[in-house]
Amino acid sequence: MELQSLNFEFQILALSSLIILSIGLLRVSTKFGIPSLLIFLTIGMLAGSDGILKIWFTDADLTRKVGSVALAFILFSGGLETDWEKVKPVLWKGISLGTLGVLFTCFFVALFAIYILGFDPIIGFLLGAVVSSTDAAAVFNVLRTSNTGMRKGLTSLLELESGSNDPLAVLLTTSVLGFVGASAPSWEVLAWTIVQQFSLGIILGLLLGYWIYRGMNRIKLDYEGLYPVLLSASVLFVYASTDLIGGNPFLAVYIAGIIIGNRSFVHKRSNVRFMDGIAWLMQIVMFLTLGLLVFPSKMPSVAILGIAFSVFLIVFARPAAVFLSLIGFKVDWREKLLISWVGLRGAAPIILATFPFAKQLPESEMIFHLVFFTVLTSLLLQGTTIPFAVQLLGLQAALEQRASYPFEFENKEQSDTQLLEYIVPYGSASVGKFVYELDFPENSLITLIYRGDSHLVPTGKTKMEDGDVLLVLTPEGAEKKIREILSRMGEKKEA
């Protein structure tokens, strides 16, 4: 049965059933260490034309549009939860991986596709561009559901890279496609397009992110439920306006998310939770749609080619790009190996693989299924072995808790008081100290401690423990001192 031919009620029933099934199987993916994105893709394939439900879906252009909007929300949510204080120490490493890493990967894969696999140069560079970025959805998802902690800074670096390298991959893909046909741009035009896309993407991301933050605090809405609606509409506004002006929309929404997420605004915690839910919904819808679009019966025809392509990408292209991109930075070789292994491919390459359909390339279907095969290989091989790789390389660390609190603090624009979250690092000199012994700034108050699965209301005689999550009510400007106090390493105070 063709999806478009079903009446509206059956379409809604099919979509809702697949989403419910996907969410229900999340526990299975967590329990057995299977990337949840692989579960979503599999459900989509089983429901598709070659699967059990035989739902016929071939609209590549609709898939591209749905995937682009979904990716915008995923990137915004990732930026919203990015702690700038954790990102700053790894900022330039992340930028290098997000730019040079993408270029090196594209170049190495293109050469392999052209000279070893025998592809036409345009198709070779197109394949290189499509698979050149790690996928934000896949990396965010696996890092947050694998229950494995990594050495300080690695998680932030990997999330920063995966959130910032999609824009260049999109630009490379569209640029290569621009050389197909008689209207191929000159190198000068291409260079200017790259500069324009990135400069406008950065500027608009910064400006619009700041304006959204200011607007969230200034507007006085009578209904709290309207704030998530306003924030969601703002994401679409940033994406569409940046794209229309000629900037890179994915870069803009990611930067806007970082700007907003690192400031205090009205109903922040509930809005962050809402956007996290939207990001999950977008991941599920995106991967289900991509699963429906693929024809599993055509996968065997690209299997041998796909295995060679995937092995080269995982074993050579990605590690070489990482090591070259991090030249000049003080990064341990084991960390470089882990960064190489966590270079997951996910929805972004598959979405980019739908772009050639718009150009009506004869090889469009082959490119799509080859890339899809590569993504499956990456999720199966790399996604399921991340915890093992972390332990094998000796880079494991205690997993930082993500706290949930039983109340909401509403910030007022005229007030400089903030409710901020701090984690007591493992090995901190603060561990073992009483609350009254912490030299916190004046007027700073620890209102709640999240420890394990419990919420503690502290007193002056409450002792700090490794991994405690502190909710601190503090005046603006005191954040840095509190962070410095908690981050000091030293001997734990004995009881």
GROMACS .gro file of C-alpha atoms in nm:
model
  495
    1MET     CA    1   0.000   0.000   0.000
    2GLU     CA    2   0.123   0.348  -0.083
    3LEU     CA    3   0.143   0.585   0.214
    4GLN     CA    4   0.013   0.880   0.014
    5SER     CA    5  -0.292   0.677  -0.098
    6LEU     CA    6  -0.409   0.600   0.256
    7ASN     CA    7  -0.675   0.826   0.401
    8PHE     CA    8  -0.569   1.080   0.660
    9GLU     CA    9  -0.680   0.879   0.963
   10PHE     CA   10  -0.482   0.572   0.854
   11GLN     CA   11  -0.174   0.786   0.791
   12ILE     CA   12  -0.200   0.928   1.144
   13LEU     CA   13  -0.259   0.579   1.287
   14ALA     CA   14   0.045   0.437   1.106
   15LEU     CA   15   0.274   0.722   1.210
   16SER     CA   16   0.163   0.725   1.574
   17SER     CA   17   0.192   0.345   1.600
   18LEU     CA   18   0.548   0.351   1.466
   19ILE     CA   19   0.647   0.630   1.706
   20ILE     CA   20   0.495   0.446   2.006
   21LEU     CA   21   0.671   0.125   1.903
   22SER     CA   22   1.002   0.312   1.866
   23ILE     CA   23   0.974   0.464   2.213
   24GLY     CA   24   0.871   0.128   2.361
   25LEU     CA   25   1.186  -0.036   2.224
   26LEU     CA   26   1.416   0.232   2.368
   27ARG     CA   27   1.459   0.027   2.684
   28VAL     CA   28   1.581  -0.264   2.473
   29SER     CA   29   1.841  -0.047   2.302
   30THR     CA   30   1.966   0.089   2.635
   31LYS     CA   31   1.978  -0.253   2.802
   32PHE     CA   32   2.179  -0.419   2.524
   33GLY     CA   33   2.390  -0.120   2.423
   34ILE     CA   34   2.228  -0.087   2.079
   35PRO     CA   35   2.209   0.271   1.944
   36SER     CA   36   1.843   0.373   1.960
   37LEU     CA   37   1.877   0.535   1.617
   38LEU     CA   38   1.944   0.190   1.473
   39ILE     CA   39   1.617   0.073   1.629
   40PHE     CA   40   1.428   0.360   1.463
   41LEU     CA   41   1.584   0.287   1.123
   42THR     CA   42   1.502  -0.084   1.153
   43ILE     CA   43   1.137  -0.015   1.241
   44GLY     CA   44   1.113   0.215   0.940
   45MET     CA   45   1.258  -0.052   0.710
   46LEU     CA   46   1.028  -0.322   0.851
   47ALA     CA   47   0.729  -0.098   0.791
   48GLY     CA   48   0.847   0.001   0.444
   49SER     CA   49   0.792  -0.134   0.095
   50ASP     CA   50   1.003  -0.447   0.150
   51GLY     CA   51   0.893  -0.496   0.509
   52ILE     CA   52   0.598  -0.641   0.696
   53LEU     CA   53   0.352  -0.354   0.652
   54LYS     CA   54   0.446  -0.294   0.285
   55ILE     CA   55   0.406   0.084   0.317
   56TRP     CA   56   0.520   0.225  -0.017
   57PHE     CA   57   0.708   0.553   0.028
   58THR     CA   58   0.939   0.700  -0.238
   59ASP     CA   59   0.920   1.077  -0.185
   60ALA     CA   60   1.289   1.169  -0.154
   61ASP     CA   61   1.217   1.543  -0.170
   62LEU     CA   62   0.972   1.524   0.123
   63THR     CA   63   1.229   1.319   0.314
   64ARG     CA   64   1.492   1.587   0.251
   65LYS     CA   65   1.260   1.862   0.379
   66VAL     CA   66   1.149   1.668   0.686
   67GLY     CA   67   1.508   1.570   0.761
   68SER     CA   68   1.639   1.925   0.727
   69VAL     CA   69   1.381   2.069   0.969
   70ALA     CA   70   1.433   1.778   1.211
   71LEU     CA   71   1.809   1.829   1.202
   72ALA     CA   72   1.761   2.199   1.280
   73PHE     CA   73   1.566   2.114   1.598
   74ILE     CA   74   1.820   1.848   1.698
   75LEU     CA   75   2.109   2.091   1.655
   76PHE     CA   76   1.924   2.365   1.845
   77SER     CA   77   1.849   2.128   2.132
   78GLY     CA   78   2.212   2.016   2.136
   79GLY     CA   79   2.328   2.377   2.148
   80LEU     CA   80   2.074   2.456   2.420
   81GLU     CA   81   2.230   2.190   2.644
   82THR     CA   82   2.592   2.275   2.561
   83ASP     CA   83   2.772   2.417   2.864
   84TRP     CA   84   2.992   2.700   2.736
   85GLU     CA   85   3.228   2.667   3.034
   86LYS     CA   86   3.298   2.307   2.933
   87VAL     CA   87   3.324   2.391   2.563
   88LYS     CA   88   3.569   2.683   2.595
   89PRO     CA   89   3.875   2.465   2.676
   90VAL     CA   90   3.811   2.250   2.365
   91LEU     CA   91   3.669   2.522   2.136
   92TRP     CA   92   3.954   2.541   1.884
   93LYS     CA   93   3.997   2.165   1.876
   94GLY     CA   94   3.626   2.132   1.798
   95ILE     CA   95   3.642   2.398   1.527
   96SER     CA   96   3.941   2.226   1.370
   97LEU     CA   97   3.764   1.889   1.371
   98GLY     CA   98   3.444   2.050   1.241
   99THR     CA   99   3.618   2.215   0.946
  100LEU     CA  100   3.953   2.056   0.860
  101GLY     CA  101   3.827   1.716   0.972
  102VAL     CA  102   3.536   1.738   0.729
  103LEU     CA  103   3.759   1.854   0.442
  104PHE     CA  104   4.018   1.581   0.501
  105THR     CA  105   3.752   1.311   0.525
  106CYS     CA  106   3.585   1.431   0.206
  107PHE     CA  107   3.918   1.438   0.022
  108PHE     CA  108   4.036   1.092   0.134
  109VAL     CA  109   3.700   0.926   0.065
  110ALA     CA  110   3.676   1.093  -0.277
  111LEU     CA  111   4.021   0.967  -0.379
  112PHE     CA  112   3.932   0.616  -0.264
  113ALA     CA  113   3.599   0.622  -0.449
  114ILE     CA  114   3.759   0.752  -0.770
  115TYR     CA  115   4.086   0.557  -0.790
  116ILE     CA  116   4.000   0.234  -0.606
  117LEU     CA  117   3.626   0.188  -0.655
  118GLY     CA  118   3.627   0.343  -1.004
  119PHE     CA  119   3.362   0.613  -0.960
  120ASP     CA  120   3.337   0.921  -1.180
  121PRO     CA  121   3.518   1.220  -1.014
  122ILE     CA  122   3.194   1.411  -0.951
  123ILE     CA  123   3.031   1.106  -0.789
  124GLY     CA  124   3.349   1.035  -0.591
  125PHE     CA  125   3.360   1.386  -0.441
  126LEU     CA  126   2.985   1.378  -0.388
  127LEU     CA  127   3.018   1.059  -0.183
  128GLY     CA  128   3.306   1.214   0.010
  129ALA     CA  129   3.101   1.524   0.090
  130VAL     CA  130   2.791   1.329   0.192
  131VAL     CA  131   2.972   1.111   0.451
  132SER     CA  132   3.224   1.375   0.562
  133SER     CA  133   3.050   1.481   0.884
  134THR     CA  134   2.974   1.296   1.201
  135ASP     CA  135   2.607   1.304   1.284
  136ALA     CA  136   2.487   1.524   1.568
  137ALA     CA  137   2.178   1.312   1.636
  138ALA     CA  138   2.377   0.988   1.648
  139VAL     CA  139   2.660   1.125   1.864
  140PHE     CA  140   2.432   1.313   2.109
  141ASN     CA  141   2.213   1.005   2.136
  142VAL     CA  142   2.486   0.744   2.189
  143LEU     CA  143   2.691   0.956   2.430
  144ARG     CA  144   2.387   1.022   2.647
  145THR     CA  145   2.243   0.668   2.646
  146SER     CA  146   2.558   0.451   2.664
  147ASN     CA  147   2.592   0.511   3.042
  148THR     CA  148   2.967   0.546   2.995
  149GLY     CA  149   3.162   0.844   3.121
  150MET     CA  150   3.470   0.973   2.939
  151ARG     CA  151   3.778   1.165   3.047
  152LYS     CA  152   3.718   1.534   3.112
  153GLY     CA  153   3.663   1.735   2.795
  154LEU     CA  154   3.617   1.444   2.554
  155THR     CA  155   3.238   1.438   2.563
  156SER     CA  156   3.222   1.816   2.515
  157LEU     CA  157   3.468   1.796   2.224
  158LEU     CA  158   3.276   1.518   2.051
  159GLU     CA  159   2.942   1.694   2.091
  160LEU     CA  160   3.090   2.025   1.972
  161GLU     CA  161   3.238   1.858   1.665
  162SER     CA  162   2.921   1.672   1.572
  163GLY     CA  163   2.708   1.983   1.619
  164SER     CA  164   2.936   2.209   1.416
  165ASN     CA  165   3.046   1.994   1.122
  166ASP     CA  166   2.708   1.937   0.954
  167PRO     CA  167   2.699   2.289   0.801
  168LEU     CA  168   3.022   2.237   0.607
  169ALA     CA  169   2.911   1.891   0.491
  170VAL     CA  170   2.585   2.039   0.359
  171LEU     CA  171   2.778   2.317   0.185
  172LEU     CA  172   3.025   2.070   0.029
  173THR     CA  173   2.741   1.849  -0.095
  174THR     CA  174   2.547   2.134  -0.255
  175SER     CA  175   2.870   2.278  -0.401
  176VAL     CA  176   2.966   1.947  -0.566
  177LEU     CA  177   2.612   1.911  -0.701
  178GLY     CA  178   2.650   2.263  -0.841
  179PHE     CA  179   2.916   2.131  -1.078
  180VAL     CA  180   2.667   1.889  -1.234
  181GLY     CA  181   2.530   2.029  -1.558
  182ALA     CA  182   2.604   2.336  -1.764
  183SER     CA  183   2.555   2.590  -1.485
  184ALA     CA  184   2.861   2.488  -1.282
  185PRO     CA  185   2.991   2.780  -1.071
  186SER     CA  186   3.343   2.919  -1.097
  187TRP     CA  187   3.591   2.859  -0.816
  188GLU     CA  188   3.568   3.227  -0.722
  189VAL     CA  189   3.189   3.201  -0.683
  190LEU     CA  190   3.227   2.881  -0.481
  191ALA     CA  191   3.483   3.041  -0.247
  192TRP     CA  192   3.259   3.344  -0.194
  193THR     CA  193   2.959   3.118  -0.125
  194ILE     CA  194   3.153   2.935   0.148
  195VAL     CA  195   3.260   3.263   0.311
  196GLN     CA  196   2.907   3.404   0.287
  197GLN     CA  197   2.738   3.094   0.426
  198PHE     CA  198   2.963   3.065   0.729
  199SER     CA  199   2.993   3.435   0.811
  200LEU     CA  200   2.616   3.496   0.785
  201GLY     CA  201   2.544   3.173   0.972
  202ILE     CA  202   2.767   3.279   1.263
  203ILE     CA  203   2.647   3.642   1.272
  204LEU     CA  204   2.276   3.558   1.247
  205GLY     CA  205   2.312   3.277   1.500
  206LEU     CA  206   2.467   3.517   1.751
  207LEU     CA  207   2.224   3.804   1.686
  208LEU     CA  208   1.904   3.603   1.664
  209GLY     CA  209   2.004   3.388   1.961
  210TYR     CA  210   2.054   3.700   2.174
  211TRP     CA  211   1.728   3.858   2.054
  212ILE     CA  212   1.534   3.539   2.130
  213TYR     CA  213   1.683   3.529   2.481
  214ARG     CA  214   1.592   3.895   2.538
  215GLY     CA  215   1.244   3.839   2.397
  216MET     CA  216   1.179   3.536   2.618
  217ASN     CA  217   1.252   3.749   2.925
  218ARG     CA  218   1.074   4.066   2.811
  219ILE     CA  219   0.749   3.919   2.687
  220LYS     CA  220   0.486   3.874   2.955
  221LEU     CA  221   0.270   3.578   2.858
  222ASP     CA  222  -0.031   3.482   3.068
  223TYR     CA  223   0.010   3.113   2.990
  224GLU     CA  224   0.333   2.928   3.070
  225GLY     CA  225   0.258   2.674   2.796
  226LEU     CA  226   0.309   2.941   2.529
  227TYR     CA  227   0.682   2.979   2.605
  228PRO     CA  228   0.779   2.641   2.447
  229VAL     CA  229   0.563   2.731   2.146
  230LEU     CA  230   0.743   3.063   2.115
  231LEU     CA  231   1.084   2.894   2.140
  232SER     CA  232   0.991   2.630   1.880
  233ALA     CA  233   0.869   2.895   1.637
  234SER     CA  234   1.192   3.087   1.697
  235VAL     CA  235   1.396   2.783   1.588
  236LEU     CA  236   1.206   2.772   1.259
  237PHE     CA  237   1.245   3.148   1.220
  238VAL     CA  238   1.625   3.129   1.266
  239TYR     CA  239   1.648   2.838   1.022
  240ALA     CA  240   1.430   2.988   0.747
  241SER     CA  241   1.551   3.350   0.771
  242THR     CA  242   1.918   3.249   0.766
  243ASP     CA  243   1.863   3.023   0.466
  244LEU     CA  244   1.674   3.292   0.274
  245ILE     CA  245   1.943   3.554   0.341
  246GLY     CA  246   2.214   3.319   0.217
  247GLY     CA  247   2.367   3.200   0.543
  248ASN     CA  248   2.408   2.847   0.671
  249PRO     CA  249   2.087   2.769   0.864
  250PHE     CA  250   2.225   2.468   1.052
  251LEU     CA  251   2.519   2.665   1.188
  252ALA     CA  252   2.287   2.952   1.285
  253VAL     CA  253   2.042   2.735   1.485
  254TYR     CA  254   2.327   2.557   1.666
  255ILE     CA  255   2.493   2.885   1.767
  256ALA     CA  256   2.156   3.035   1.864
  257GLY     CA  257   2.097   2.733   2.087
  258ILE     CA  258   2.432   2.783   2.261
  259ILE     CA  259   2.366   3.155   2.315
  260ILE     CA  260   2.020   3.095   2.463
  261GLY     CA  261   2.115   2.787   2.665
  262ASN     CA  262   2.399   2.959   2.846
  263ARG     CA  263   2.180   3.243   2.974
  264SER     CA  264   1.905   3.251   3.229
  265PHE     CA  265   1.557   3.305   3.089
  266VAL     CA  266   1.196   3.259   3.198
  267HIS     CA  267   1.097   2.895   3.259
  268LYS     CA  268   1.435   2.781   3.131
  269ARG     CA  269   1.430   2.432   3.280
  270SER     CA  270   1.084   2.344   3.149
  271ASN     CA  271   1.171   2.486   2.805
  272VAL     CA  272   1.494   2.285   2.788
  273ARG     CA  273   1.300   1.970   2.880
  274PHE     CA  274   1.042   2.050   2.614
  275MET     CA  275   1.306   2.101   2.345
  276ASP     CA  276   1.475   1.777   2.449
  277GLY     CA  277   1.142   1.600   2.390
  278ILE     CA  278   1.104   1.772   2.053
  279ALA     CA  279   1.458   1.664   1.958
  280TRP     CA  280   1.369   1.302   2.043
  281LEU     CA  281   1.050   1.326   1.838
  282MET     CA  282   1.244   1.471   1.545
  283GLN     CA  283   1.504   1.193   1.566
  284ILE     CA  284   1.234   0.926   1.564
  285VAL     CA  285   1.036   1.082   1.278
  286MET     CA  286   1.352   1.148   1.077
  287PHE     CA  287   1.489   0.794   1.110
  288LEU     CA  288   1.149   0.631   1.054
  289THR     CA  289   1.108   0.835   0.734
  290LEU     CA  290   1.456   0.743   0.616
  291GLY     CA  291   1.386   0.377   0.696
  292LEU     CA  292   1.063   0.390   0.494
  293LEU     CA  293   1.245   0.543   0.197
  294VAL     CA  294   1.507   0.269   0.168
  295PHE     CA  295   1.448  -0.057  -0.019
  296PRO     CA  296   1.622  -0.336   0.180
  297SER     CA  297   1.595  -0.567  -0.122
  298LYS     CA  298   1.841  -0.339  -0.304
  299MET     CA  299   2.099  -0.345  -0.024
  300PRO     CA  300   2.266  -0.674  -0.130
  301SER     CA  301   2.355  -0.516  -0.465
  302VAL     CA  302   2.573  -0.260  -0.289
  303ALA     CA  303   2.689  -0.484  -0.003
  304ILE     CA  304   3.041  -0.563  -0.130
  305LEU     CA  305   3.092  -0.203  -0.242
  306GLY     CA  306   2.944  -0.083   0.086
  307ILE     CA  307   3.172  -0.296   0.301
  308ALA     CA  308   3.484  -0.169   0.122
  309PHE     CA  309   3.358   0.189   0.141
  310SER     CA  310   3.264   0.162   0.511
  311VAL     CA  311   3.589  -0.004   0.616
  312PHE     CA  312   3.796   0.262   0.443
  313LEU     CA  313   3.591   0.542   0.600
  314ILE     CA  314   3.605   0.396   0.953
  315VAL     CA  315   3.957   0.253   0.955
  316PHE     CA  316   4.152   0.506   0.747
  317ALA     CA  317   3.969   0.824   0.639
  318ARG     CA  318   3.823   0.920   0.977
  319PRO     CA  319   4.138   0.846   1.186
  320ALA     CA  320   4.363   1.021   0.932
  321ALA     CA  321   4.136   1.327   0.931
  322VAL     CA  322   4.130   1.338   1.314
  323PHE     CA  323   4.507   1.305   1.356
  324LEU     CA  324   4.576   1.567   1.088
  325SER     CA  325   4.315   1.809   1.225
  326LEU     CA  326   4.457   1.791   1.577
  327ILE     CA  327   4.819   1.857   1.482
  328GLY     CA  328   4.944   2.134   1.706
  329PHE     CA  329   4.697   2.057   1.986
  330LYS     CA  330   4.793   1.874   2.303
  331VAL     CA  331   4.577   1.566   2.262
  332ASP     CA  332   4.684   1.221   2.382
  333TRP     CA  333   4.707   0.958   2.105
  334ARG     CA  334   4.452   0.743   2.288
  335GLU     CA  335   4.208   1.033   2.286
  336LYS     CA  336   4.264   1.077   1.912
  337LEU     CA  337   4.186   0.709   1.858
  338LEU     CA  338   3.867   0.736   2.061
  339ILE     CA  339   3.759   1.051   1.876
  340SER     CA  340   3.821   0.862   1.551
  341TRP     CA  341   3.606   0.569   1.667
  342VAL     CA  342   3.319   0.786   1.788
  343GLY     CA  343   3.287   0.950   1.446
  344LEU     CA  344   2.942   0.801   1.397
  345ARG     CA  345   2.748   0.845   1.076
  346GLY     CA  346   2.373   0.885   1.112
  347ALA     CA  347   2.081   1.076   0.967
  348ALA     CA  348   2.278   1.369   0.822
  349PRO     CA  349   2.461   1.161   0.555
  350ILE     CA  350   2.138   0.983   0.458
  351ILE     CA  351   1.955   1.317   0.428
  352LEU     CA  352   2.240   1.456   0.218
  353ALA     CA  353   2.219   1.143   0.002
  354THR     CA  354   1.866   1.250  -0.096
  355PHE     CA  355   2.000   1.575  -0.244
  356PRO     CA  356   2.115   1.409  -0.572
  357PHE     CA  357   1.750   1.315  -0.640
  358ALA     CA  358   1.675   1.687  -0.681
  359LYS     CA  359   1.942   1.700  -0.956
  360GLN     CA  360   1.793   1.384  -1.109
  361LEU     CA  361   2.131   1.214  -1.120
  362PRO     CA  362   2.113   0.863  -1.272
  363GLU     CA  363   2.323   0.736  -0.982
  364SER     CA  364   2.092   0.886  -0.715
  365GLU     CA  365   1.945   0.557  -0.602
  366MET     CA  366   2.284   0.384  -0.585
  367ILE     CA  367   2.432   0.674  -0.384
  368PHE     CA  368   2.141   0.666  -0.139
  369HIS     CA  369   2.160   0.293  -0.072
  370LEU     CA  370   2.541   0.294  -0.052
  371VAL     CA  371   2.533   0.573   0.205
  372PHE     CA  372   2.250   0.400   0.393
  373PHE     CA  373   2.457   0.081   0.407
  374THR     CA  374   2.754   0.282   0.538
  375VAL     CA  375   2.542   0.441   0.813
  376LEU     CA  376   2.409   0.102   0.922
  377THR     CA  377   2.765  -0.031   0.937
  378SER     CA  378   2.878   0.268   1.142
  379LEU     CA  379   2.593   0.239   1.392
  380LEU     CA  380   2.632  -0.139   1.424
  381LEU     CA  381   3.011  -0.150   1.446
  382GLN     CA  382   3.102   0.177   1.615
  383GLY     CA  383   2.784   0.267   1.801
  384THR     CA  384   2.761  -0.063   1.988
  385THR     CA  385   3.131  -0.072   2.087
  386ILE     CA  386   3.181   0.280   2.226
  387PRO     CA  387   3.177   0.167   2.594
  388PHE     CA  388   3.428  -0.109   2.513
  389ALA     CA  389   3.653   0.133   2.322
  390VAL     CA  390   3.648   0.381   2.613
  391GLN     CA  391   3.753   0.110   2.859
  392LEU     CA  392   4.010  -0.044   2.622
  393LEU     CA  393   4.184   0.292   2.582
  394GLY     CA  394   4.165   0.365   2.955
  395LEU     CA  395   3.968   0.687   2.908
  396GLN     CA  396   3.667   0.605   3.122
  397ALA     CA  397   3.552   0.839   3.396
  398ALA     CA  398   3.257   0.854   3.632
  399LEU     CA  399   2.938   0.939   3.446
  400GLU     CA  400   2.808   1.285   3.526
  401GLN     CA  401   2.450   1.279   3.645
  402ARG     CA  402   2.178   1.475   3.473
  403ALA     CA  403   1.961   1.606   3.749
  404SER     CA  404   1.587   1.663   3.751
  405TYR     CA  405   1.435   1.896   4.005
  406PRO     CA  406   1.091   1.911   4.168
  407PHE     CA  407   1.050   2.285   4.115
  408GLU     CA  408   1.108   2.565   3.865
  409PHE     CA  409   1.280   2.898   3.922
  410GLU     CA  410   1.135   3.187   3.722
  411ASN     CA  411   1.401   3.445   3.645
  412LYS     CA  412   1.293   3.809   3.624
  413GLU     CA  413   1.481   4.035   3.385
  414GLN     CA  414   1.522   4.309   3.646
  415SER     CA  415   1.676   4.062   3.891
  416ASP     CA  416   2.041   3.953   3.878
  417THR     CA  417   1.970   3.634   4.075
  418GLN     CA  418   2.011   3.302   3.892
  419LEU     CA  419   1.947   2.940   3.974
  420LEU     CA  420   2.243   2.747   3.834
  421GLU     CA  421   2.354   2.386   3.833
  422TYR     CA  422   2.705   2.276   3.932
  423ILE     CA  423   2.861   1.931   3.951
  424VAL     CA  424   3.115   1.843   4.221
  425PRO     CA  425   3.394   1.677   4.014
  426TYR     CA  426   3.539   1.346   4.123
  427GLY     CA  427   3.856   1.419   4.319
  428SER     CA  428   3.752   1.777   4.399
  429ALA     CA  429   3.901   1.935   4.711
  430SER     CA  430   3.543   2.019   4.810
  431VAL     CA  431   3.458   1.651   4.858
  432GLY     CA  432   3.429   1.572   5.229
  433LYS     CA  433   3.377   1.934   5.329
  434PHE     CA  434   3.069   2.065   5.505
  435VAL     CA  435   2.853   2.319   5.325
  436TYR     CA  436   2.954   2.589   5.572
  437GLU     CA  437   3.322   2.527   5.486
  438LEU     CA  438   3.275   2.604   5.118
  439ASP     CA  439   3.402   2.952   5.045
  440PHE     CA  440   3.111   3.040   4.817
  441PRO     CA  441   3.048   3.407   4.728
  442GLU     CA  442   2.824   3.609   4.955
  443ASN     CA  443   2.449   3.570   4.894
  444SER     CA  444   2.504   3.235   4.718
  445LEU     CA  445   2.284   2.958   4.858
  446ILE     CA  446   2.282   2.584   4.783
  447THR     CA  447   1.908   2.519   4.763
  448LEU     CA  448   1.914   2.152   4.666
  449ILE     CA  449   2.159   1.865   4.618
  450TYR     CA  450   2.086   1.589   4.369
  451ARG     CA  451   2.270   1.275   4.491
  452GLY     CA  452   2.208   0.943   4.321
  453ASP     CA  453   1.832   0.924   4.283
  454SER     CA  454   1.763   1.145   4.585
  455HIS     CA  455   1.704   1.514   4.641
  456LEU     CA  456   1.861   1.656   4.959
  457VAL     CA  457   1.781   1.989   5.117
  458PRO     CA  458   2.124   2.083   5.257
  459THR     CA  459   2.215   2.231   5.591
  460GLY     CA  460   2.548   2.375   5.700
  461LYS     CA  461   2.646   2.026   5.822
  462THR     CA  462   2.581   1.851   5.489
  463LYS     CA  463   2.899   1.698   5.345
  464MET     CA  464   2.990   1.717   4.978
  465GLU     CA  465   3.030   1.389   4.790
  466ASP     CA  466   3.178   1.295   4.452
  467GLY     CA  467   2.934   1.365   4.169
  468ASP     CA  468   2.690   1.574   4.374
  469VAL     CA  469   2.481   1.803   4.157
  470LEU     CA  470   2.425   2.135   4.333
  471LEU     CA  471   2.144   2.375   4.255
  472VAL     CA  472   2.275   2.715   4.363
  473LEU     CA  473   2.084   3.040   4.391
  474THR     CA  474   2.347   3.303   4.324
  475PRO     CA  475   2.384   3.666   4.208
  476GLU     CA  476   2.503   3.722   3.853
  477GLY     CA  477   2.882   3.733   3.826
  478ALA     CA  478   2.949   3.479   4.099
  479GLU     CA  479   2.932   3.174   3.871
  480LYS     CA  480   3.303   3.172   3.785
  481LYS     CA  481   3.418   3.175   4.148
  482ILE     CA  482   3.183   2.889   4.242
  483ARG     CA  483   3.305   2.684   3.947
  484GLU     CA  484   3.668   2.748   4.044
  485ILE     CA  485   3.605   2.641   4.403
  486LEU     CA  486   3.441   2.314   4.301
  487SER     CA  487   3.699   2.236   4.031
  488ARG     CA  488   4.002   2.257   4.262
  489MET     CA  489   4.157   1.915   4.295
  490GLY     CA  490   4.298   1.790   4.622
  491GLU     CA  491   4.289   1.533   4.898
  492LYS     CA  492   3.947   1.449   5.026
  493LYS     CA  493   3.879   1.556   5.382
  494GLU     CA  494   3.846   1.258   5.612
  495ALA     CA  495   3.541   1.214   5.825
   0.00000   0.00000   0.00000
